[in-house]
Amino acid sequence: MKPPMILFVEDEPKVAASVKQGLEENGFEVDLAPDGAVGSYLASSKKYDLILLDVNLPHVSGYEVCRSIRAKDPSVPVIMLTAMQAIENKISGFDAGADDYIVKPFDFRELLARVKVFLKRSTGGGEQLEDVILRVADLELNLAEKSVTRQGMPITLTAKEFALLEFLMHRKGRVVSRADISEHVWDVNFDTGTNVVDVYINFLRKKIDKNFEPKLIHTKPGLGYYLKEL
Ligand code: CA
């Protein structure tokens, strides 16, 4: 089996080298890019299973790099790394299309755990790949093809948006709390006060509800969200 390929865009040589070594010891193959230009170029010329992207890069910020990667590949998981902890920066990263966020300085084991979560999802993790289609009204999610359609029209989702929609569809008609969602979709319990789940629900609404009727994503005030054809 081919080892999963990871692209790491990082301008600090020490961080780049130690993470590369750690990932390689864990069975991954890693390409390093020292700046955003090289990162964008590699991301568009080679197929990666996951991209780790520093925010503070020379010349072009990680957000810009993320947007350019997203424009070409909507589905590759992108994890951003940053020393900035502010919520606004997290939201900027998610707006740019990142799937997850790691705050520097980080413990390598934390990074490895996040990477493994994404690769398990995007490769099926060796579990049996069933050709399962989840449906709510005219919304269809194909687990095997990792594709989504509404009224037969393909809808492009990022890896995180897909995971969130899959979670809601598995529980259709049932209210799920923000804590449930963050724990299952992000594998972390977001500190109270962050609105990452709400931000992602809005992303999903724009893609699967905005141009369609009836609306399928509903808010239960104070409790959470549910997916249902009313
Ligand atoms: Ca940096």
mmCIF file of C-alpha atoms and ligand atoms in Angstrom:
data_model
loop_
_atom_site.group_PDB
_atom_site.id
_atom_site.type_symbol
_atom_site.label_atom_id
_atom_site.label_comp_id
_atom_site.label_asym_id
_atom_site.label_seq_id
_atom_site.Cartn_x
_atom_site.Cartn_y
_atom_site.Cartn_z
ATOM 1 C CA MET A 1 0.000 0.000 0.000
ATOM 2 C CA LYS A 2 1.258 3.453 -0.861
ATOM 3 C CA PRO A 3 2.026 5.616 2.169
ATOM 4 C CA PRO A 4 -0.222 8.669 2.505
ATOM 5 C CA MET A 5 1.344 11.797 0.986
ATOM 6 C CA ILE A 6 1.424 14.964 3.049
ATOM 7 C CA LEU A 7 2.477 18.441 1.961
ATOM 8 C CA PHE A 8 3.837 20.655 4.742
ATOM 9 C CA VAL A 9 4.083 24.372 3.951
ATOM 10 C CA GLU A 10 6.280 25.917 6.653
ATOM 11 C CA ASP A 11 8.988 28.596 6.530
ATOM 12 C CA GLU A 12 10.671 27.715 9.821
ATOM 13 C CA PRO A 13 13.242 25.042 8.896
ATOM 14 C CA LYS A 14 13.452 23.545 12.390
ATOM 15 C CA VAL A 15 9.715 23.049 12.725
ATOM 16 C CA ALA A 16 9.500 21.760 9.154
ATOM 17 C CA ALA A 17 12.299 19.239 9.650
ATOM 18 C CA SER A 18 11.099 17.877 12.980
ATOM 19 C CA VAL A 19 7.490 17.452 11.865
ATOM 20 C CA LYS A 20 8.621 15.824 8.616
ATOM 21 C CA GLN A 21 10.790 13.386 10.550
ATOM 22 C CA GLY A 22 8.002 12.592 13.008
ATOM 23 C CA LEU A 23 5.470 11.978 10.271
ATOM 24 C CA GLU A 24 7.875 9.828 8.283
ATOM 25 C CA GLU A 25 8.540 7.716 11.377
ATOM 26 C CA ASN A 26 4.799 7.146 11.471
ATOM 27 C CA GLY A 27 4.570 5.891 7.923
ATOM 28 C CA PHE A 28 3.745 9.048 5.993
ATOM 29 C CA GLU A 29 5.569 10.587 3.073
ATOM 30 C CA VAL A 30 6.187 14.300 3.433
ATOM 31 C CA ASP A 31 7.061 17.041 0.945
ATOM 32 C CA LEU A 32 8.197 20.359 2.397
ATOM 33 C CA ALA A 33 7.494 23.772 0.903
ATOM 34 C CA PRO A 34 9.328 26.776 2.452
ATOM 35 C CA ASP A 35 6.811 29.367 1.255
ATOM 36 C CA GLY A 36 3.344 29.813 -0.179
ATOM 37 C CA ALA A 37 4.414 29.984 -3.804
ATOM 38 C CA VAL A 38 6.160 26.610 -3.669
ATOM 39 C CA GLY A 39 3.270 25.259 -1.587
ATOM 40 C CA SER A 40 0.632 26.299 -4.125
ATOM 41 C CA TYR A 41 2.742 24.971 -6.960
ATOM 42 C CA LEU A 42 3.250 21.552 -5.336
ATOM 43 C CA ALA A 43 -0.400 21.335 -4.301
ATOM 44 C CA SER A 44 -1.517 21.886 -7.875
ATOM 45 C CA SER A 45 1.034 19.610 -9.522
ATOM 46 C CA LYS A 46 0.877 16.595 -7.229
ATOM 47 C CA LYS A 47 -1.903 14.668 -5.508
ATOM 48 C CA TYR A 48 -1.681 14.932 -1.716
ATOM 49 C CA ASP A 49 -3.788 13.145 0.871
ATOM 50 C CA LEU A 50 -3.486 16.040 3.306
ATOM 51 C CA ILE A 51 -1.938 19.504 3.496
ATOM 52 C CA LEU A 52 -0.474 21.117 6.615
ATOM 53 C CA LEU A 53 -0.282 24.844 6.151
ATOM 54 C CA ASP A 54 1.415 27.461 8.307
ATOM 55 C CA VAL A 55 -0.450 30.798 8.461
ATOM 56 C CA ASN A 56 2.557 33.110 8.873
ATOM 57 C CA LEU A 57 4.499 32.620 5.677
ATOM 58 C CA PRO A 58 6.779 35.028 3.811
ATOM 59 C CA HIS A 59 5.295 36.896 0.792
ATOM 60 C CA VAL A 60 1.886 35.220 0.699
ATOM 61 C CA SER A 61 -0.136 34.380 3.822
ATOM 62 C CA GLY A 62 -1.340 30.876 4.558
ATOM 63 C CA TYR A 63 -4.923 32.053 4.053
ATOM 64 C CA GLU A 64 -4.150 33.051 0.465
ATOM 65 C CA VAL A 65 -2.359 29.765 -0.117
ATOM 66 C CA CYS A 66 -5.366 27.930 1.288
ATOM 67 C CA ARG A 67 -7.732 29.747 -1.061
ATOM 68 C CA SER A 68 -5.610 28.902 -4.076
ATOM 69 C CA ILE A 69 -5.395 25.250 -3.016
ATOM 70 C CA ARG A 70 -9.171 25.155 -2.463
ATOM 71 C CA ALA A 71 -9.866 26.684 -5.861
ATOM 72 C CA LYS A 72 -8.172 23.702 -7.480
ATOM 73 C CA ASP A 73 -8.995 20.929 -5.026
ATOM 74 C CA PRO A 74 -12.098 21.344 -2.876
ATOM 75 C CA SER A 75 -11.717 18.025 -1.111
ATOM 76 C CA VAL A 76 -8.106 17.680 0.074
ATOM 77 C CA PRO A 77 -8.032 18.090 3.874
ATOM 78 C CA VAL A 78 -6.174 21.252 4.922
ATOM 79 C CA ILE A 79 -5.010 21.776 8.504
ATOM 80 C CA MET A 80 -3.692 25.255 9.318
ATOM 81 C CA LEU A 81 -0.981 25.914 11.887
ATOM 82 C CA THR A 82 -0.725 29.232 13.613
ATOM 83 C CA ALA A 83 0.726 31.013 16.604
ATOM 84 C CA MET A 84 -2.325 33.238 16.685
ATOM 85 C CA GLN A 85 -5.012 31.956 18.951
ATOM 86 C CA ALA A 86 -7.731 34.538 18.360
ATOM 87 C CA ILE A 87 -11.104 33.298 17.202
ATOM 88 C CA GLU A 88 -11.032 35.786 14.313
ATOM 89 C CA ASN A 89 -7.965 34.011 12.973
ATOM 90 C CA LYS A 90 -9.652 30.650 13.234
ATOM 91 C CA ILE A 91 -12.638 31.988 11.371
ATOM 92 C CA SER A 92 -10.363 33.484 8.684
ATOM 93 C CA GLY A 93 -8.788 30.090 8.252
ATOM 94 C CA PHE A 94 -12.136 28.344 7.971
ATOM 95 C CA ASP A 95 -13.349 31.059 5.589
ATOM 96 C CA ALA A 96 -10.322 30.385 3.417
ATOM 97 C CA GLY A 97 -11.357 26.733 3.286
ATOM 98 C CA ALA A 98 -9.268 25.128 6.019
ATOM 99 C CA ASP A 99 -10.722 22.032 7.663
ATOM 100 C CA ASP A 100 -8.966 22.253 10.984
ATOM 101 C CA TYR A 101 -6.674 24.393 13.028
ATOM 102 C CA ILE A 102 -3.700 23.689 15.280
ATOM 103 C CA VAL A 103 -2.283 26.401 17.532
ATOM 104 C CA LYS A 104 1.507 26.703 17.852
ATOM 105 C CA PRO A 105 3.406 25.640 19.802
ATOM 106 C CA PHE A 106 1.792 22.239 19.493
ATOM 107 C CA ASP A 107 2.644 18.813 20.785
ATOM 108 C CA PHE A 108 3.628 16.568 17.874
ATOM 109 C CA ARG A 109 1.288 13.860 19.185
ATOM 110 C CA GLU A 110 -1.618 16.262 18.838
ATOM 111 C CA LEU A 111 -0.695 17.004 15.246
ATOM 112 C CA LEU A 112 -0.289 13.309 14.495
ATOM 113 C CA ALA A 113 -3.698 12.532 16.014
ATOM 114 C CA ARG A 114 -5.429 15.192 13.896
ATOM 115 C CA VAL A 115 -3.666 14.020 10.747
ATOM 116 C CA LYS A 116 -4.737 10.434 11.407
ATOM 117 C CA VAL A 117 -8.365 11.461 11.920
ATOM 118 C CA PHE A 118 -8.449 13.091 8.488
ATOM 119 C CA LEU A 119 -6.669 10.313 6.665
ATOM 120 C CA LYS A 120 -8.921 7.717 8.244
ATOM 121 C CA ARG A 121 -11.897 9.631 6.907
ATOM 122 C CA SER A 122 -10.585 10.301 3.445
ATOM 123 C CA THR A 123 -9.296 6.788 2.839
ATOM 124 C CA GLY A 124 -12.005 4.873 4.651
ATOM 125 C CA GLY A 125 -9.484 3.755 7.275
ATOM 126 C CA GLY A 126 -9.458 0.194 6.022
ATOM 127 C CA GLU A 127 -13.043 -0.226 7.145
ATOM 128 C CA GLN A 128 -15.330 -1.814 4.677
ATOM 129 C CA LEU A 129 -16.369 0.742 2.124
ATOM 130 C CA GLU A 130 -20.049 0.335 1.694
ATOM 131 C CA ASP A 131 -21.855 1.838 -1.202
ATOM 132 C CA VAL A 132 -24.214 3.676 1.064
ATOM 133 C CA ILE A 133 -26.330 6.582 0.026
ATOM 134 C CA LEU A 134 -27.885 8.707 2.745
ATOM 135 C CA ARG A 135 -30.999 10.637 1.778
ATOM 136 C CA VAL A 136 -33.044 13.452 3.228
ATOM 137 C CA ALA A 137 -35.697 14.677 0.794
ATOM 138 C CA ASP A 138 -33.855 15.341 -2.487
ATOM 139 C CA LEU A 139 -30.463 15.634 -0.788
ATOM 140 C CA GLU A 140 -28.213 12.632 -1.343
ATOM 141 C CA LEU A 141 -24.843 11.859 0.206
ATOM 142 C CA ASN A 142 -22.808 8.997 -1.240
ATOM 143 C CA LEU A 143 -20.387 7.651 1.359
ATOM 144 C CA ALA A 144 -18.377 5.595 -1.095
ATOM 145 C CA GLU A 145 -17.922 8.321 -3.677
ATOM 146 C CA LYS A 146 -17.771 11.084 -1.053
ATOM 147 C CA SER A 147 -20.185 13.024 -3.201
ATOM 148 C CA VAL A 148 -23.284 15.070 -2.489
ATOM 149 C CA THR A 149 -26.144 16.063 -4.756
ATOM 150 C CA ARG A 150 -29.328 18.033 -4.283
ATOM 151 C CA GLN A 151 -32.082 17.743 -6.880
ATOM 152 C CA GLY A 152 -29.539 15.727 -8.818
ATOM 153 C CA MET A 153 -27.075 18.618 -8.954
ATOM 154 C CA PRO A 154 -23.569 17.962 -7.640
ATOM 155 C CA ILE A 155 -22.564 20.037 -4.601
ATOM 156 C CA THR A 156 -18.899 20.466 -3.747
ATOM 157 C CA LEU A 157 -18.101 20.272 -0.055
ATOM 158 C CA THR A 158 -14.826 20.507 1.834
ATOM 159 C CA ALA A 159 -13.796 17.501 3.922
ATOM 160 C CA LYS A 160 -15.134 19.079 7.117
ATOM 161 C CA GLU A 161 -18.403 20.166 5.541
ATOM 162 C CA PHE A 162 -18.861 16.640 4.246
ATOM 163 C CA ALA A 163 -18.158 15.137 7.675
ATOM 164 C CA LEU A 164 -20.634 17.534 9.293
ATOM 165 C CA LEU A 165 -23.342 16.792 6.750
ATOM 166 C CA GLU A 166 -22.744 13.058 7.083
ATOM 167 C CA PHE A 167 -23.092 13.349 10.866
ATOM 168 C CA LEU A 168 -26.379 15.273 10.553
ATOM 169 C CA MET A 169 -27.762 12.918 7.892
ATOM 170 C CA HIS A 170 -27.033 9.839 9.989
ATOM 171 C CA ARG A 171 -29.142 11.465 12.695
ATOM 172 C CA LYS A 172 -31.827 12.948 10.489
ATOM 173 C CA GLY A 173 -34.785 14.381 12.362
ATOM 174 C CA ARG A 174 -32.899 14.348 15.656
ATOM 175 C CA VAL A 175 -31.550 17.459 17.321
ATOM 176 C CA VAL A 176 -27.792 17.319 17.818
ATOM 177 C CA SER A 177 -26.001 19.717 20.153
ATOM 178 C CA ARG A 178 -22.978 21.805 19.241
ATOM 179 C CA ALA A 179 -20.955 19.747 21.735
ATOM 180 C CA ASP A 180 -21.999 16.488 20.010
ATOM 181 C CA ILE A 181 -21.092 17.929 16.656
ATOM 182 C CA SER A 182 -17.683 19.279 17.686
ATOM 183 C CA GLU A 183 -16.825 16.039 19.442
ATOM 184 C CA HIS A 184 -17.775 13.805 16.507
ATOM 185 C CA VAL A 185 -16.831 15.964 13.569
ATOM 186 C CA TRP A 186 -13.746 17.688 14.983
ATOM 187 C CA ASP A 187 -12.800 15.148 17.664
ATOM 188 C CA VAL A 188 -12.388 18.007 20.088
ATOM 189 C CA ASN A 189 -14.727 19.740 22.427
ATOM 190 C CA PHE A 190 -14.463 23.377 21.445
ATOM 191 C CA ASP A 191 -14.112 25.757 24.331
ATOM 192 C CA THR A 192 -17.387 27.432 25.062
ATOM 193 C CA GLY A 193 -17.539 30.716 23.262
ATOM 194 C CA THR A 194 -16.212 29.541 19.922
ATOM 195 C CA ASN A 195 -18.701 29.433 17.115
ATOM 196 C CA VAL A 196 -16.901 27.101 14.762
ATOM 197 C CA VAL A 197 -19.910 24.761 14.560
ATOM 198 C CA ASP A 198 -22.236 27.658 13.711
ATOM 199 C CA VAL A 199 -19.807 28.897 11.088
ATOM 200 C CA TYR A 200 -19.782 25.465 9.458
ATOM 201 C CA ILE A 201 -23.553 25.128 9.635
ATOM 202 C CA ASN A 202 -23.702 28.416 7.737
ATOM 203 C CA PHE A 203 -21.275 27.113 5.125
ATOM 204 C CA LEU A 204 -23.484 24.065 4.665
ATOM 205 C CA ARG A 205 -26.655 26.149 4.505
ATOM 206 C CA LYS A 206 -25.162 28.248 1.719
ATOM 207 C CA LYS A 207 -24.355 25.139 -0.267
ATOM 208 C CA ILE A 208 -27.296 22.822 0.298
ATOM 209 C CA ASP A 209 -30.195 25.109 1.294
ATOM 210 C CA LYS A 210 -29.674 28.608 -0.061
ATOM 211 C CA ASN A 211 -30.719 27.885 -3.625
ATOM 212 C CA PHE A 212 -33.187 25.116 -2.854
ATOM 213 C CA GLU A 213 -36.594 24.517 -1.296
ATOM 214 C CA PRO A 214 -37.558 23.175 1.143
ATOM 215 C CA LYS A 215 -34.846 24.165 3.639
ATOM 216 C CA LEU A 216 -33.388 21.074 5.324
ATOM 217 C CA ILE A 217 -31.062 22.402 8.044
ATOM 218 C CA HIS A 218 -32.959 23.708 11.046
ATOM 219 C CA THR A 219 -31.958 25.378 14.299
ATOM 220 C CA LYS A 220 -33.405 24.360 17.633
ATOM 221 C CA PRO A 221 -32.681 27.476 19.681
ATOM 222 C CA GLY A 222 -30.475 26.769 22.667
ATOM 223 C CA LEU A 223 -30.185 23.069 21.797
ATOM 224 C CA GLY A 224 -28.520 22.607 18.446
ATOM 225 C CA TYR A 225 -29.300 21.660 14.872
ATOM 226 C CA TYR A 226 -31.236 19.040 12.944
ATOM 227 C CA LEU A 227 -31.779 17.995 9.402
ATOM 228 C CA LYS A 228 -35.334 17.392 8.287
ATOM 229 C CA GLU A 229 -37.752 17.964 5.482
ATOM 230 C CA LEU A 230 -40.523 19.880 7.213
HETATM 231 CA CA CA B 1 5.848 30.687 9.848
#
